[in-house]
């Protein structure tokens, strides 16, 4: 066998992020905001892995356990000899559970914006699953892109675990699911994990953990501004806060200024009042009916849903019509 068992690496060279431009425009708007995609530099990705291990942060372990228990049912809903498309390949641990259960999966296409992470993850998977054609596509999955055509597989099934869908506001989530529906085409499927609405205290604890890891994850955005944009700011002048907004059914994360202060970034200054907040992330929570309605609005039929015994998290299977 060759070093790389990867069948193809398709580099669609996603546009470079404009970190400075996004920070300047976010802090110039009212209320102030910073995009959550900038959480995930090397340090941020490590902090996120630590979040997944926290006793209070139930989503990751609940979804993984649910996948393990229900993989045979998921596999039979999905069918034999399919092509799996994964949006953002994360640690690729969850897709192994799925691939192990599926009946002779034909192809796996990993789509991720982070080129090196994608290459390592896809190559590892390719050598562990020699019977599956493994392809990698380096692309920003929130933008439209073409999926490699004519790969083996009777039909296309998208896999989007982790409740990452919750970061989008509902209208964006619908548009994103609509793009997935186009990608998988007629007769295609979507297996997607989404966090549930639940007792506010449970949500509050999950996003305000006692060890302060979520706070460090959120404040890491300001460290990036300081280090990468030559920002002049006192990180100690800000604190993490996360609240559950019941009107919109979402956790909202903020960085709160502890005093009246001025910070400068790339020669521009931004002033903060004491208690003024920078919004950094939404994490929308969905009841089953709500999430299935979102899928329908995007062109899918809701087929099956699996939940853990405590109804904390659900994994949904949708299909597009036969066209
Ligand atoms: C990776 C987007 C699913 O919303 O729960 C964890 C990110 N933010 N703790 C989530 C996150 C704070 C996470 N997602």
mmCIF file of C-alpha atoms and ligand atoms in Angstrom:
data_model
loop_
_atom_site.group_PDB
_atom_site.id
_atom_site.type_symbol
_atom_site.label_atom_id
_atom_site.label_comp_id
_atom_site.label_asym_id
_atom_site.label_seq_id
_atom_site.Cartn_x
_atom_site.Cartn_y
_atom_site.Cartn_z
ATOM 1 C CA UNK A 1 0.000 0.000 0.000
ATOM 2 C CA UNK A 2 1.171 3.540 -0.708
ATOM 3 C CA UNK A 3 1.819 6.077 2.067
ATOM 4 C CA UNK A 4 -1.427 7.821 1.388
ATOM 5 C CA UNK A 5 -4.475 5.721 0.714
ATOM 6 C CA UNK A 6 -6.431 8.894 -0.001
ATOM 7 C CA UNK A 7 -8.275 8.601 -3.306
ATOM 8 C CA UNK A 8 -8.225 12.375 -3.853
ATOM 9 C CA UNK A 9 -7.502 15.669 -2.150
ATOM 10 C CA UNK A 10 -9.510 18.438 -3.755
ATOM 11 C CA UNK A 11 -8.221 21.829 -2.641
ATOM 12 C CA UNK A 12 -10.840 24.469 -3.363
ATOM 13 C CA UNK A 13 -8.585 26.985 -1.553
ATOM 14 C CA UNK A 14 -11.210 28.701 0.539
ATOM 15 C CA UNK A 15 -10.732 32.460 0.811
ATOM 16 C CA UNK A 16 -8.389 33.473 3.622
ATOM 17 C CA UNK A 17 -10.224 34.739 6.670
ATOM 18 C CA UNK A 18 -10.108 38.477 7.114
ATOM 19 C CA UNK A 19 -9.652 38.373 10.887
ATOM 20 C CA UNK A 20 -8.799 42.082 11.231
ATOM 21 C CA UNK A 21 -11.676 43.171 8.997
ATOM 22 C CA UNK A 22 -14.153 40.954 10.851
ATOM 23 C CA UNK A 23 -12.963 42.153 14.270
ATOM 24 C CA UNK A 24 -13.097 45.826 13.254
ATOM 25 C CA UNK A 25 -16.564 45.527 11.763
ATOM 26 C CA UNK A 26 -17.847 43.413 14.686
ATOM 27 C CA UNK A 27 -16.594 45.854 17.318
ATOM 28 C CA UNK A 28 -17.885 48.824 15.299
ATOM 29 C CA UNK A 29 -21.420 47.476 15.278
ATOM 30 C CA UNK A 30 -23.949 47.928 18.006
ATOM 31 C CA UNK A 31 -24.307 45.722 19.945
ATOM 32 C CA UNK A 32 -20.691 44.628 19.560
ATOM 33 C CA UNK A 33 -20.038 41.140 18.198
ATOM 34 C CA UNK A 34 -17.206 38.781 17.188
ATOM 35 C CA UNK A 35 -17.688 35.706 14.929
ATOM 36 C CA UNK A 36 -17.541 32.343 16.728
ATOM 37 C CA UNK A 37 -15.523 30.753 13.893
ATOM 38 C CA UNK A 38 -12.425 32.470 15.322
ATOM 39 C CA UNK A 39 -12.577 30.369 18.501
ATOM 40 C CA UNK A 40 -10.813 27.504 16.781
ATOM 41 C CA UNK A 41 -7.115 28.288 16.520
ATOM 42 C CA UNK A 42 -4.794 25.627 17.948
ATOM 43 C CA UNK A 43 -5.327 26.730 21.546
ATOM 44 C CA UNK A 44 -9.069 27.145 21.027
ATOM 45 C CA UNK A 45 -9.411 23.679 19.506
ATOM 46 C CA UNK A 46 -7.578 22.195 22.504
ATOM 47 C CA UNK A 47 -9.843 24.108 24.884
ATOM 48 C CA UNK A 48 -12.878 22.827 22.985
ATOM 49 C CA UNK A 49 -11.594 19.249 23.388
ATOM 50 C CA UNK A 50 -11.305 19.950 27.132
ATOM 51 C CA UNK A 51 -14.864 21.335 27.190
ATOM 52 C CA UNK A 52 -16.044 18.005 25.748
ATOM 53 C CA UNK A 53 -14.550 16.238 28.785
ATOM 54 C CA UNK A 54 -16.189 18.510 31.392
ATOM 55 C CA UNK A 55 -18.765 16.907 33.686
ATOM 56 C CA UNK A 56 -21.220 19.768 32.969
ATOM 57 C CA UNK A 57 -20.845 19.673 29.175
ATOM 58 C CA UNK A 58 -23.169 16.820 28.220
ATOM 59 C CA UNK A 59 -23.605 17.268 24.396
ATOM 60 C CA UNK A 60 -20.514 15.486 23.062
ATOM 61 C CA UNK A 61 -20.616 12.465 25.339
ATOM 62 C CA UNK A 62 -24.380 12.148 24.976
ATOM 63 C CA UNK A 63 -24.233 12.215 21.185
ATOM 64 C CA UNK A 64 -21.319 9.758 21.047
ATOM 65 C CA UNK A 65 -23.108 7.319 23.381
ATOM 66 C CA UNK A 66 -26.322 7.695 21.368
ATOM 67 C CA UNK A 67 -24.447 6.953 18.146
ATOM 68 C CA UNK A 68 -22.870 3.844 19.680
ATOM 69 C CA UNK A 69 -26.184 2.465 20.907
ATOM 70 C CA UNK A 70 -28.254 3.383 17.842
ATOM 71 C CA UNK A 71 -25.695 2.903 15.057
ATOM 72 C CA UNK A 72 -27.323 -0.353 13.844
ATOM 73 C CA UNK A 73 -30.710 1.398 13.507
ATOM 74 C CA UNK A 74 -29.091 4.404 11.859
ATOM 75 C CA UNK A 75 -27.299 2.106 9.438
ATOM 76 C CA UNK A 76 -30.468 0.319 8.453
ATOM 77 C CA UNK A 77 -32.294 3.640 7.927
ATOM 78 C CA UNK A 78 -29.431 4.798 5.688
ATOM 79 C CA UNK A 79 -29.072 1.590 3.663
ATOM 80 C CA UNK A 80 -26.232 -0.194 1.890
ATOM 81 C CA UNK A 81 -23.293 0.982 -0.246
ATOM 82 C CA UNK A 82 -23.746 4.705 0.339
ATOM 83 C CA UNK A 83 -21.419 7.662 -0.061
ATOM 84 C CA UNK A 84 -20.982 9.579 3.223
ATOM 85 C CA UNK A 85 -20.207 13.310 3.073
ATOM 86 C CA UNK A 86 -19.057 14.804 6.360
ATOM 87 C CA UNK A 87 -19.260 18.566 6.862
ATOM 88 C CA UNK A 88 -16.328 19.581 9.053
ATOM 89 C CA UNK A 89 -14.493 16.409 9.933
ATOM 90 C CA UNK A 90 -13.659 17.330 13.546
ATOM 91 C CA UNK A 91 -11.921 14.419 15.196
ATOM 92 C CA UNK A 92 -13.531 11.869 12.795
ATOM 93 C CA UNK A 93 -14.271 9.657 15.800
ATOM 94 C CA UNK A 94 -18.042 9.796 15.383
ATOM 95 C CA UNK A 95 -17.977 8.816 11.727
ATOM 96 C CA UNK A 96 -16.063 5.647 12.619
ATOM 97 C CA UNK A 97 -19.019 4.524 14.715
ATOM 98 C CA UNK A 98 -21.232 5.090 11.684
ATOM 99 C CA UNK A 99 -18.881 3.478 9.130
ATOM 100 C CA UNK A 100 -18.448 0.429 11.369
ATOM 101 C CA UNK A 101 -22.218 -0.097 11.443
ATOM 102 C CA UNK A 102 -23.039 0.633 7.780
ATOM 103 C CA UNK A 103 -23.506 -2.122 5.227
ATOM 104 C CA UNK A 104 -20.491 -1.889 2.867
ATOM 105 C CA UNK A 105 -20.158 1.918 2.760
ATOM 106 C CA UNK A 106 -18.650 2.805 -0.631
ATOM 107 C CA UNK A 107 -17.111 6.268 -0.239
ATOM 108 C CA UNK A 108 -16.376 8.823 2.438
ATOM 109 C CA UNK A 109 -15.815 12.489 1.590
ATOM 110 C CA UNK A 110 -14.426 14.688 4.385
ATOM 111 C CA UNK A 111 -14.999 18.405 3.941
ATOM 112 C CA UNK A 112 -13.094 20.809 6.165
ATOM 113 C CA UNK A 113 -11.629 24.292 6.001
ATOM 114 C CA UNK A 114 -8.500 23.409 7.962
ATOM 115 C CA UNK A 115 -6.167 21.914 5.306
ATOM 116 C CA UNK A 116 -3.620 20.086 7.474
ATOM 117 C CA UNK A 117 -6.134 18.810 9.979
ATOM 118 C CA UNK A 118 -8.236 17.525 7.073
ATOM 119 C CA UNK A 119 -5.297 15.793 5.409
ATOM 120 C CA UNK A 120 -4.218 13.972 8.573
ATOM 121 C CA UNK A 121 -7.772 12.972 9.497
ATOM 122 C CA UNK A 122 -8.672 11.734 6.001
ATOM 123 C CA UNK A 123 -5.405 9.816 5.547
ATOM 124 C CA UNK A 124 -5.840 8.112 8.903
ATOM 125 C CA UNK A 125 -9.351 7.094 7.996
ATOM 126 C CA UNK A 126 -8.269 5.894 4.545
ATOM 127 C CA UNK A 127 -5.653 3.581 5.981
ATOM 128 C CA UNK A 128 -8.040 2.272 8.644
ATOM 129 C CA UNK A 129 -10.831 1.598 6.097
ATOM 130 C CA UNK A 130 -9.140 0.188 2.985
ATOM 131 C CA UNK A 131 -12.455 -0.963 1.510
ATOM 132 C CA UNK A 132 -13.824 2.597 1.420
ATOM 133 C CA UNK A 133 -12.787 5.239 -1.134
ATOM 134 C CA UNK A 134 -11.764 8.212 0.997
ATOM 135 C CA UNK A 135 -11.736 11.703 -0.511
ATOM 136 C CA UNK A 136 -10.948 15.064 1.083
ATOM 137 C CA UNK A 137 -12.301 18.433 0.020
ATOM 138 C CA UNK A 138 -10.715 21.528 1.521
ATOM 139 C CA UNK A 139 -13.537 24.045 1.448
ATOM 140 C CA UNK A 140 -15.573 26.366 3.622
ATOM 141 C CA UNK A 141 -18.695 24.269 4.010
ATOM 142 C CA UNK A 142 -20.792 27.307 4.872
ATOM 143 C CA UNK A 143 -20.289 28.493 1.255
ATOM 144 C CA UNK A 144 -21.556 26.672 -1.811
ATOM 145 C CA UNK A 145 -19.050 24.286 -3.410
ATOM 146 C CA UNK A 146 -19.176 21.350 -5.784
ATOM 147 C CA UNK A 147 -18.972 17.826 -4.416
ATOM 148 C CA UNK A 148 -16.683 15.523 -6.442
ATOM 149 C CA UNK A 149 -18.900 13.690 -8.892
ATOM 150 C CA UNK A 150 -19.007 10.054 -9.958
ATOM 151 C CA UNK A 151 -17.700 8.536 -6.734
ATOM 152 C CA UNK A 152 -18.822 5.038 -5.827
ATOM 153 C CA UNK A 153 -22.019 4.881 -3.796
ATOM 154 C CA UNK A 154 -25.678 4.192 -4.443
ATOM 155 C CA UNK A 155 -26.702 7.499 -2.917
ATOM 156 C CA UNK A 156 -25.268 10.418 -0.984
ATOM 157 C CA UNK A 157 -25.776 10.793 2.755
ATOM 158 C CA UNK A 158 -24.517 13.873 4.592
ATOM 159 C CA UNK A 159 -23.288 13.544 8.179
ATOM 160 C CA UNK A 160 -23.229 16.647 10.387
ATOM 161 C CA UNK A 161 -22.833 15.718 14.059
ATOM 162 C CA UNK A 162 -21.983 17.831 17.105
ATOM 163 C CA UNK A 163 -24.900 20.297 17.071
ATOM 164 C CA UNK A 164 -22.713 22.702 15.103
ATOM 165 C CA UNK A 165 -25.979 23.572 13.314
ATOM 166 C CA UNK A 166 -26.892 25.376 16.562
ATOM 167 C CA UNK A 167 -24.327 28.109 15.859
ATOM 168 C CA UNK A 168 -26.435 29.329 12.934
ATOM 169 C CA UNK A 169 -29.477 31.526 13.404
ATOM 170 C CA UNK A 170 -32.568 29.663 12.161
ATOM 171 C CA UNK A 171 -32.707 31.385 8.750
ATOM 172 C CA UNK A 172 -29.029 30.611 8.112
ATOM 173 C CA UNK A 173 -29.522 27.072 9.395
ATOM 174 C CA UNK A 174 -32.344 26.580 6.894
ATOM 175 C CA UNK A 175 -30.186 27.936 4.058
ATOM 176 C CA UNK A 176 -27.311 25.675 5.088
ATOM 177 C CA UNK A 177 -29.537 22.589 5.233
ATOM 178 C CA UNK A 178 -30.912 23.608 1.825
ATOM 179 C CA UNK A 179 -27.361 23.520 0.400
ATOM 180 C CA UNK A 180 -26.875 20.058 1.915
ATOM 181 C CA UNK A 181 -30.126 18.945 0.247
ATOM 182 C CA UNK A 182 -28.719 20.106 -3.108
ATOM 183 C CA UNK A 183 -25.408 18.377 -2.424
ATOM 184 C CA UNK A 184 -26.928 15.005 -1.633
ATOM 185 C CA UNK A 185 -29.422 15.333 -4.478
ATOM 186 C CA UNK A 186 -32.654 13.357 -5.082
ATOM 187 C CA UNK A 187 -32.929 10.296 -2.872
ATOM 188 C CA UNK A 188 -30.115 11.568 -0.632
ATOM 189 C CA UNK A 189 -29.992 11.553 3.153
ATOM 190 C CA UNK A 190 -28.825 13.629 6.104
ATOM 191 C CA UNK A 191 -27.835 12.311 9.549
ATOM 192 C CA UNK A 192 -27.505 15.308 11.861
ATOM 193 C CA UNK A 193 -27.095 15.853 15.606
ATOM 194 C CA UNK A 194 -28.781 18.745 17.377
ATOM 195 C CA UNK A 195 -28.963 19.697 21.042
ATOM 196 C CA UNK A 196 -32.369 19.812 22.734
ATOM 197 C CA UNK A 197 -34.197 22.435 24.784
ATOM 198 C CA UNK A 198 -34.063 21.470 28.457
ATOM 199 C CA UNK A 199 -33.921 22.680 32.055
ATOM 200 C CA UNK A 200 -32.210 26.074 32.037
ATOM 201 C CA UNK A 201 -29.969 25.150 34.965
ATOM 202 C CA UNK A 202 -28.468 22.276 32.960
ATOM 203 C CA UNK A 203 -27.781 24.579 30.002
ATOM 204 C CA UNK A 204 -26.390 27.282 32.246
ATOM 205 C CA UNK A 205 -23.943 24.885 33.897
ATOM 206 C CA UNK A 206 -22.842 23.441 30.534
ATOM 207 C CA UNK A 207 -21.760 26.888 29.312
ATOM 208 C CA UNK A 208 -20.515 28.292 32.651
ATOM 209 C CA UNK A 209 -18.480 25.329 33.907
ATOM 210 C CA UNK A 210 -16.953 25.449 37.355
ATOM 211 C CA UNK A 211 -13.418 24.775 36.107
ATOM 212 C CA UNK A 212 -13.565 27.874 33.899
ATOM 213 C CA UNK A 213 -12.659 26.077 30.664
ATOM 214 C CA UNK A 214 -15.542 27.635 28.699
ATOM 215 C CA UNK A 215 -14.473 31.050 30.041
ATOM 216 C CA UNK A 216 -10.916 30.409 28.799
ATOM 217 C CA UNK A 217 -12.319 29.260 25.417
ATOM 218 C CA UNK A 218 -14.344 32.469 25.069
ATOM 219 C CA UNK A 219 -11.550 34.770 26.336
ATOM 220 C CA UNK A 220 -9.141 33.094 23.878
ATOM 221 C CA UNK A 221 -10.801 35.265 21.203
ATOM 222 C CA UNK A 222 -9.336 38.327 22.924
ATOM 223 C CA UNK A 223 -5.919 36.638 23.201
ATOM 224 C CA UNK A 224 -6.027 36.086 19.435
ATOM 225 C CA UNK A 225 -6.866 39.763 18.883
ATOM 226 C CA UNK A 226 -3.974 40.748 21.140
ATOM 227 C CA UNK A 227 -1.446 38.391 19.561
ATOM 228 C CA UNK A 228 -2.441 38.279 15.911
ATOM 229 C CA UNK A 229 -3.753 41.804 15.380
ATOM 230 C CA UNK A 230 -1.327 43.581 17.670
ATOM 231 C CA UNK A 231 -4.247 44.571 19.852
ATOM 232 C CA UNK A 232 -3.690 46.718 22.894
ATOM 233 C CA UNK A 233 -6.155 45.459 25.467
ATOM 234 C CA UNK A 234 -6.298 44.159 28.984
ATOM 235 C CA UNK A 235 -7.839 40.697 28.873
ATOM 236 C CA UNK A 236 -8.385 40.921 32.635
ATOM 237 C CA UNK A 237 -10.772 43.767 31.898
ATOM 238 C CA UNK A 238 -13.269 41.256 30.431
ATOM 239 C CA UNK A 239 -15.142 38.257 31.761
ATOM 240 C CA UNK A 240 -17.051 35.364 30.235
ATOM 241 C CA UNK A 241 -20.802 35.096 30.521
ATOM 242 C CA UNK A 242 -23.302 32.686 28.980
ATOM 243 C CA UNK A 243 -27.066 32.996 29.398
ATOM 244 C CA UNK A 244 -30.020 31.013 28.137
ATOM 245 C CA UNK A 245 -32.422 33.183 26.141
ATOM 246 C CA UNK A 246 -35.765 31.411 26.343
ATOM 247 C CA UNK A 247 -37.392 33.676 23.737
ATOM 248 C CA UNK A 248 -35.036 32.460 21.024
ATOM 249 C CA UNK A 249 -34.286 29.070 22.593
ATOM 250 C CA UNK A 250 -30.550 29.560 22.591
ATOM 251 C CA UNK A 251 -27.500 29.927 24.776
ATOM 252 C CA UNK A 252 -25.796 33.265 24.110
ATOM 253 C CA UNK A 253 -22.132 33.758 24.977
ATOM 254 C CA UNK A 254 -20.662 37.140 25.744
ATOM 255 C CA UNK A 255 -17.427 38.804 26.797
ATOM 256 C CA UNK A 256 -18.370 41.473 29.324
ATOM 257 C CA UNK A 257 -16.294 44.585 29.933
ATOM 258 C CA UNK A 258 -15.643 44.954 33.671
ATOM 259 C CA UNK A 259 -14.997 48.712 33.535
ATOM 260 C CA UNK A 260 -15.112 51.742 31.290
ATOM 261 C CA UNK A 261 -12.184 51.199 28.973
ATOM 262 C CA UNK A 262 -10.712 51.836 25.582
ATOM 263 C CA UNK A 263 -8.874 49.205 23.541
ATOM 264 C CA UNK A 264 -6.901 49.705 20.327
ATOM 265 C CA UNK A 265 -6.605 47.262 17.433
ATOM 266 C CA UNK A 266 -4.500 48.040 14.395
ATOM 267 C CA UNK A 267 -4.555 51.779 15.135
ATOM 268 C CA UNK A 268 -8.324 51.941 15.707
ATOM 269 C CA UNK A 269 -9.805 52.437 19.121
ATOM 270 C CA UNK A 270 -13.005 51.042 20.565
ATOM 271 C CA UNK A 271 -14.559 52.174 23.792
ATOM 272 C CA UNK A 272 -16.517 50.055 26.234
ATOM 273 C CA UNK A 273 -18.773 51.027 29.085
ATOM 274 C CA UNK A 274 -18.696 49.003 32.308
ATOM 275 C CA UNK A 275 -20.958 45.981 31.758
ATOM 276 C CA UNK A 276 -21.004 46.387 27.956
ATOM 277 C CA UNK A 277 -21.009 43.029 26.164
ATOM 278 C CA UNK A 278 -19.431 41.565 23.027
ATOM 279 C CA UNK A 279 -21.616 38.784 21.652
ATOM 280 C CA UNK A 280 -19.445 35.812 20.621
ATOM 281 C CA UNK A 281 -21.661 32.761 20.044
ATOM 282 C CA UNK A 282 -25.196 31.436 19.745
ATOM 283 C CA UNK A 283 -25.964 27.819 20.495
ATOM 284 C CA UNK A 284 -29.552 27.160 19.454
ATOM 285 C CA UNK A 285 -31.478 24.352 21.139
ATOM 286 C CA UNK A 286 -34.292 22.573 19.316
ATOM 287 C CA UNK A 287 -37.290 20.512 20.295
ATOM 288 C CA UNK A 288 -37.756 17.521 17.981
ATOM 289 C CA UNK A 289 -40.788 18.999 16.177
ATOM 290 C CA UNK A 290 -39.013 22.316 15.706
ATOM 291 C CA UNK A 291 -35.912 20.732 14.232
ATOM 292 C CA UNK A 292 -37.878 18.471 11.914
ATOM 293 C CA UNK A 293 -39.816 21.533 10.708
ATOM 294 C CA UNK A 294 -36.487 23.247 9.984
ATOM 295 C CA UNK A 295 -35.399 20.243 7.909
ATOM 296 C CA UNK A 296 -38.692 20.246 6.014
ATOM 297 C CA UNK A 297 -38.344 23.969 5.291
ATOM 298 C CA UNK A 298 -34.977 23.124 3.716
ATOM 299 C CA UNK A 299 -36.439 20.466 1.422
ATOM 300 C CA UNK A 300 -36.062 17.301 3.499
ATOM 301 C CA UNK A 301 -38.538 14.731 4.777
ATOM 302 C CA UNK A 302 -38.096 13.820 8.448
ATOM 303 C CA UNK A 303 -37.587 10.035 8.585
ATOM 304 C CA UNK A 304 -36.355 9.004 12.051
ATOM 305 C CA UNK A 305 -35.067 10.545 15.253
ATOM 306 C CA UNK A 306 -33.033 8.968 18.051
ATOM 307 C CA UNK A 307 -32.660 10.456 21.535
ATOM 308 C CA UNK A 308 -30.802 9.536 24.708
ATOM 309 C CA UNK A 309 -32.873 8.308 27.686
ATOM 310 C CA UNK A 310 -32.762 11.772 29.311
ATOM 311 C CA UNK A 311 -33.836 13.619 26.133
ATOM 312 C CA UNK A 312 -30.758 15.815 26.218
ATOM 313 C CA UNK A 313 -29.729 15.417 22.578
ATOM 314 C CA UNK A 314 -31.162 14.026 19.339
ATOM 315 C CA UNK A 315 -29.796 12.615 16.110
ATOM 316 C CA UNK A 316 -32.110 12.973 13.115
ATOM 317 C CA UNK A 317 -32.304 11.191 9.805
ATOM 318 C CA UNK A 318 -33.807 13.130 6.891
ATOM 319 C CA UNK A 319 -34.147 12.310 3.208
ATOM 320 C CA UNK A 320 -34.779 14.404 0.152
ATOM 321 C CA UNK A 321 -37.658 13.188 -2.019
ATOM 322 C CA UNK A 322 -36.870 11.009 -4.996
ATOM 323 C CA UNK A 323 -36.941 14.215 -7.080
HETATM 324 C C1 LIG B 1 -19.291 23.050 18.900
HETATM 325 C C2 LIG B 1 -20.915 24.716 18.456
HETATM 326 C C3 LIG B 1 -21.590 22.591 19.288
HETATM 327 O O1 LIG B 1 -22.477 25.275 20.879
HETATM 328 O O2 LIG B 1 -22.120 23.782 22.404
HETATM 329 C C4 LIG B 1 -19.130 24.762 23.579
HETATM 330 C C5 LIG B 1 -19.430 25.166 21.045
HETATM 331 N N1 LIG B 1 -19.372 26.798 22.965
HETATM 332 N N2 LIG B 1 -19.110 25.543 24.672
HETATM 333 C C6 LIG B 1 -21.771 24.414 21.410
HETATM 334 C C7 LIG B 1 -19.313 25.554 22.493
HETATM 335 C C8 LIG B 1 -19.232 26.776 24.292
HETATM 336 C C9 LIG B 1 -20.413 24.076 20.798
HETATM 337 N N3 LIG B 1 -20.540 23.633 19.368
#
